[in-house]
Amino acid sequence: MSLGWSRRALVETLVGTETAIDFSIPLAELPRVAHEVSARDGEAKGSVRFSRQQHQAVADLEVSAQPEVICQRCMQPMRWPVNVKSRVALVSDYDAADRVPDGMEVFLVEADSVSIRDLVDEEVMLALPNVPRHAEGSECAQRVMQLPGEPEADDAADEAQVQKPFAQLGELLKRK
Ligand SMILES: [Zn+2]
């Protein structure tokens, strides 16, 4: 069965024929991911295989990509490696989503059909961090350590205040 990654196909057909496809999709062609990345180069590569598992239509999906995102500490571009392997349950409504066995991700299918593009877009989105940052120990992290501001000190002050009433109560009890 020939199926391009951009074409939508009926879930029943994909599952019934146990369609398996290798893909290589430009990140710029993934609608949600394209908005999150800072460079429109690169691609998401991997494979998908549709089947029925535990009475559930699933897609076994492997995706790897190196999207460029902006570090929110130093505001410089960085590559965020994505390597995911997941079993995705393809469901058509929220009731069906509730019945999905543990260990599967859930993908809500529209009009009983799905494209590999949609699945990959979702997987890469899930793998992207909300707030991308260079790793601890990197030059970027060390630079921030030297800045004044010290949020830790503020936290300590808050904690001390919260504990105060209890300390006073302790004093009261001692006096009795
Ligand atoms: Zn950084």
mmCIF file of C-alpha atoms and ligand atoms in Angstrom:
data_model
loop_
_atom_site.group_PDB
_atom_site.id
_atom_site.type_symbol
_atom_site.label_atom_id
_atom_site.label_comp_id
_atom_site.label_asym_id
_atom_site.label_seq_id
_atom_site.Cartn_x
_atom_site.Cartn_y
_atom_site.Cartn_z
ATOM 1 C CA MET A 1 0.000 0.000 0.000
ATOM 2 C CA SER A 2 1.484 3.340 -0.936
ATOM 3 C CA LEU A 3 0.826 6.222 1.393
ATOM 4 C CA GLY A 4 2.652 9.511 1.567
ATOM 5 C CA TRP A 5 3.208 11.073 4.995
ATOM 6 C CA SER A 6 0.981 14.010 4.160
ATOM 7 C CA ARG A 7 -2.052 11.992 3.068
ATOM 8 C CA ARG A 8 -4.881 11.241 5.423
ATOM 9 C CA ALA A 9 -6.099 7.664 5.409
ATOM 10 C CA LEU A 10 -8.825 5.806 7.258
ATOM 11 C CA VAL A 11 -7.602 4.356 10.548
ATOM 12 C CA GLU A 12 -9.539 1.148 9.844
ATOM 13 C CA THR A 13 -7.675 0.663 6.566
ATOM 14 C CA LEU A 14 -4.256 1.421 8.047
ATOM 15 C CA VAL A 15 -4.854 -0.960 10.935
ATOM 16 C CA GLY A 16 -6.531 -3.637 8.813
ATOM 17 C CA THR A 17 -3.618 -3.784 6.386
ATOM 18 C CA GLU A 18 -1.007 -3.286 9.150
ATOM 19 C CA THR A 19 0.541 -0.512 7.097
ATOM 20 C CA ALA A 20 4.204 0.164 7.897
ATOM 21 C CA ILE A 21 6.032 3.197 6.556
ATOM 22 C CA ASP A 22 9.448 4.833 6.874
ATOM 23 C CA PHE A 23 9.273 8.588 6.662
ATOM 24 C CA SER A 24 11.431 11.674 6.486
ATOM 25 C CA ILE A 25 9.412 14.845 6.985
ATOM 26 C CA PRO A 26 10.846 18.386 6.875
ATOM 27 C CA LEU A 27 10.194 20.052 10.257
ATOM 28 C CA ALA A 28 8.817 23.038 8.353
ATOM 29 C CA GLU A 29 6.002 20.746 7.136
ATOM 30 C CA LEU A 30 4.887 19.846 10.676
ATOM 31 C CA PRO A 31 2.236 22.490 11.388
ATOM 32 C CA ARG A 32 2.663 22.905 15.167
ATOM 33 C CA VAL A 33 6.374 22.109 15.363
ATOM 34 C CA ALA A 34 7.121 24.658 12.621
ATOM 35 C CA HIS A 35 5.842 27.385 14.989
ATOM 36 C CA GLU A 36 8.076 26.272 17.867
ATOM 37 C CA VAL A 37 11.419 25.896 16.130
ATOM 38 C CA SER A 38 13.777 28.787 15.454
ATOM 39 C CA ALA A 39 15.226 27.384 12.235
ATOM 40 C CA ARG A 40 13.124 25.854 9.524
ATOM 41 C CA ASP A 41 15.735 23.300 8.502
ATOM 42 C CA GLY A 42 16.025 19.668 9.547
ATOM 43 C CA GLU A 43 13.623 16.797 9.346
ATOM 44 C CA ALA A 44 11.876 14.224 11.470
ATOM 45 C CA LYS A 45 12.875 10.713 10.461
ATOM 46 C CA GLY A 46 11.486 7.431 11.598
ATOM 47 C CA SER A 47 8.951 4.735 11.029
ATOM 48 C CA VAL A 48 5.379 3.946 11.904
ATOM 49 C CA ARG A 49 3.456 0.703 11.948
ATOM 50 C CA PHE A 50 -0.291 0.447 12.394
ATOM 51 C CA SER A 51 -1.951 -2.521 14.031
ATOM 52 C CA ARG A 52 -4.611 -3.570 16.514
ATOM 53 C CA GLN A 53 -3.427 -4.287 20.054
ATOM 54 C CA GLN A 54 -5.706 -5.205 22.962
ATOM 55 C CA HIS A 55 -8.756 -4.310 20.780
ATOM 56 C CA GLN A 56 -7.279 -0.885 20.211
ATOM 57 C CA ALA A 57 -6.099 0.687 16.939
ATOM 58 C CA VAL A 58 -2.502 1.742 17.560
ATOM 59 C CA ALA A 59 0.437 3.291 15.771
ATOM 60 C CA ASP A 60 3.894 2.190 16.883
ATOM 61 C CA LEU A 61 5.970 5.223 16.156
ATOM 62 C CA GLU A 62 9.689 5.926 16.207
ATOM 63 C CA VAL A 63 10.842 9.470 15.537
ATOM 64 C CA SER A 64 14.177 11.210 15.728
ATOM 65 C CA ALA A 65 14.897 14.846 14.961
ATOM 66 C CA GLN A 66 17.259 17.664 15.936
ATOM 67 C CA PRO A 67 15.009 20.730 16.021
ATOM 68 C CA GLU A 68 16.585 24.091 16.741
ATOM 69 C CA VAL A 69 14.999 26.001 19.610
ATOM 70 C CA ILE A 70 16.017 29.116 21.547
ATOM 71 C CA CYS A 71 17.586 28.659 24.978
ATOM 72 C CA GLN A 72 15.457 30.753 27.346
ATOM 73 C CA ARG A 73 18.454 31.549 29.556
ATOM 74 C CA CYS A 74 20.941 32.938 27.019
ATOM 75 C CA MET A 75 18.542 33.401 24.075
ATOM 76 C CA GLN A 76 20.922 31.584 21.751
ATOM 77 C CA PRO A 77 19.785 28.842 19.373
ATOM 78 C CA MET A 78 20.428 25.266 20.405
ATOM 79 C CA ARG A 79 19.650 21.813 19.043
ATOM 80 C CA TRP A 80 17.201 19.773 21.064
ATOM 81 C CA PRO A 81 17.605 16.073 20.272
ATOM 82 C CA VAL A 82 14.327 14.180 19.963
ATOM 83 C CA ASN A 83 14.400 10.376 20.004
ATOM 84 C CA VAL A 84 11.040 8.901 20.835
ATOM 85 C CA LYS A 85 9.548 5.480 20.552
ATOM 86 C CA SER A 86 5.924 5.185 21.551
ATOM 87 C CA ARG A 87 2.730 3.247 21.125
ATOM 88 C CA VAL A 88 -0.071 5.636 20.294
ATOM 89 C CA ALA A 89 -3.731 4.661 20.642
ATOM 90 C CA LEU A 90 -5.848 6.130 17.856
ATOM 91 C CA VAL A 91 -9.227 7.048 19.317
ATOM 92 C CA SER A 92 -12.168 8.934 17.875
ATOM 93 C CA ASP A 93 -13.699 10.374 21.042
ATOM 94 C CA TYR A 94 -12.984 11.133 24.683
ATOM 95 C CA ASP A 95 -14.906 8.087 25.954
ATOM 96 C CA ALA A 96 -12.643 5.841 23.906
ATOM 97 C CA ALA A 97 -9.635 7.763 25.225
ATOM 98 C CA ASP A 98 -10.652 6.803 28.790
ATOM 99 C CA ARG A 99 -10.516 3.110 27.884
ATOM 100 C CA VAL A 100 -7.002 3.192 26.438
ATOM 101 C CA PRO A 101 -4.732 0.698 28.233
ATOM 102 C CA ASP A 102 -1.911 2.053 30.411
ATOM 103 C CA GLY A 103 1.361 2.702 28.693
ATOM 104 C CA MET A 104 -0.161 4.013 25.478
ATOM 105 C CA GLU A 105 -0.311 7.596 24.397
ATOM 106 C CA VAL A 106 -3.620 8.861 23.075
ATOM 107 C CA PHE A 107 -4.191 10.557 19.754
ATOM 108 C CA LEU A 108 -7.608 11.947 18.963
ATOM 109 C CA VAL A 109 -8.483 11.110 15.366
ATOM 110 C CA GLU A 110 -10.652 13.457 13.313
ATOM 111 C CA ALA A 111 -13.195 12.009 10.878
ATOM 112 C CA ASP A 112 -11.836 8.470 11.382
ATOM 113 C CA SER A 113 -8.691 9.266 9.432
ATOM 114 C CA VAL A 114 -5.148 10.281 10.220
ATOM 115 C CA SER A 115 -1.964 11.306 8.457
ATOM 116 C CA ILE A 116 1.552 10.388 9.477
ATOM 117 C CA ARG A 117 2.304 14.096 9.431
ATOM 118 C CA ASP A 118 -0.271 14.671 12.220
ATOM 119 C CA LEU A 119 1.121 11.828 14.338
ATOM 120 C CA VAL A 120 4.721 12.961 13.971
ATOM 121 C CA ASP A 121 3.791 16.598 14.639
ATOM 122 C CA GLU A 122 2.178 15.534 17.933
ATOM 123 C CA GLU A 123 5.119 13.317 18.965
ATOM 124 C CA VAL A 124 7.747 15.976 18.347
ATOM 125 C CA MET A 125 5.605 18.578 20.150
ATOM 126 C CA LEU A 126 5.404 16.305 23.213
ATOM 127 C CA ALA A 127 9.184 15.870 23.155
ATOM 128 C CA LEU A 128 9.946 19.600 23.015
ATOM 129 C CA PRO A 129 10.530 21.293 26.389
ATOM 130 C CA ASN A 130 8.205 24.078 27.542
ATOM 131 C CA VAL A 131 11.238 26.155 28.445
ATOM 132 C CA PRO A 132 14.313 25.064 26.484
ATOM 133 C CA ARG A 133 17.624 25.645 28.258
ATOM 134 C CA HIS A 134 21.232 24.629 27.699
ATOM 135 C CA ALA A 135 22.270 21.779 30.008
ATOM 136 C CA GLU A 136 23.463 22.454 33.567
ATOM 137 C CA GLY A 137 27.237 22.839 33.573
ATOM 138 C CA SER A 138 27.232 24.493 30.155
ATOM 139 C CA GLU A 139 28.740 27.917 29.633
ATOM 140 C CA CYS A 140 25.236 29.396 29.505
ATOM 141 C CA ALA A 141 24.277 27.962 32.925
ATOM 142 C CA GLN A 142 27.484 29.202 34.576
ATOM 143 C CA ARG A 143 27.008 32.699 33.256
ATOM 144 C CA VAL A 144 23.638 32.969 35.001
ATOM 145 C CA MET A 145 25.059 31.665 38.302
ATOM 146 C CA GLN A 146 27.196 34.808 38.517
ATOM 147 C CA LEU A 147 24.295 37.194 38.086
ATOM 148 C CA PRO A 148 22.889 38.905 41.176
ATOM 149 C CA GLY A 149 19.266 38.260 42.133
ATOM 150 C CA GLU A 150 19.570 34.924 43.895
ATOM 151 C CA PRO A 151 16.088 33.422 43.816
ATOM 152 C CA GLU A 152 17.237 30.807 46.357
ATOM 153 C CA ALA A 153 17.624 33.498 49.004
ATOM 154 C CA ASP A 154 14.038 34.666 48.403
ATOM 155 C CA ASP A 155 12.755 31.124 48.761
ATOM 156 C CA ALA A 156 14.565 30.732 52.067
ATOM 157 C CA ALA A 157 13.010 33.981 53.358
ATOM 158 C CA ASP A 158 9.519 32.811 52.369
ATOM 159 C CA GLU A 159 10.009 29.530 54.159
ATOM 160 C CA ALA A 160 11.179 31.268 57.320
ATOM 161 C CA GLN A 161 8.026 33.400 57.303
ATOM 162 C CA VAL A 162 5.732 30.445 56.819
ATOM 163 C CA GLN A 163 7.324 28.661 59.739
ATOM 164 C CA LYS A 164 7.083 31.615 62.105
ATOM 165 C CA PRO A 165 3.542 31.009 63.457
ATOM 166 C CA PHE A 166 4.521 27.486 64.425
ATOM 167 C CA ALA A 167 7.641 28.703 66.160
ATOM 168 C CA GLN A 168 5.537 31.168 68.169
ATOM 169 C CA LEU A 169 3.059 28.452 69.049
ATOM 170 C CA GLY A 170 5.976 26.398 70.306
ATOM 171 C CA GLU A 171 6.996 29.269 72.554
ATOM 172 C CA LEU A 172 3.439 29.583 73.895
ATOM 173 C CA LEU A 173 3.240 25.901 74.702
ATOM 174 C CA LYS A 174 6.543 26.054 76.560
ATOM 175 C CA ARG A 175 5.237 28.862 78.765
ATOM 176 C CA LYS A 176 2.196 26.860 79.940
HETATM 177 ZN ZN ZN B 1 21.729 28.938 26.921
#
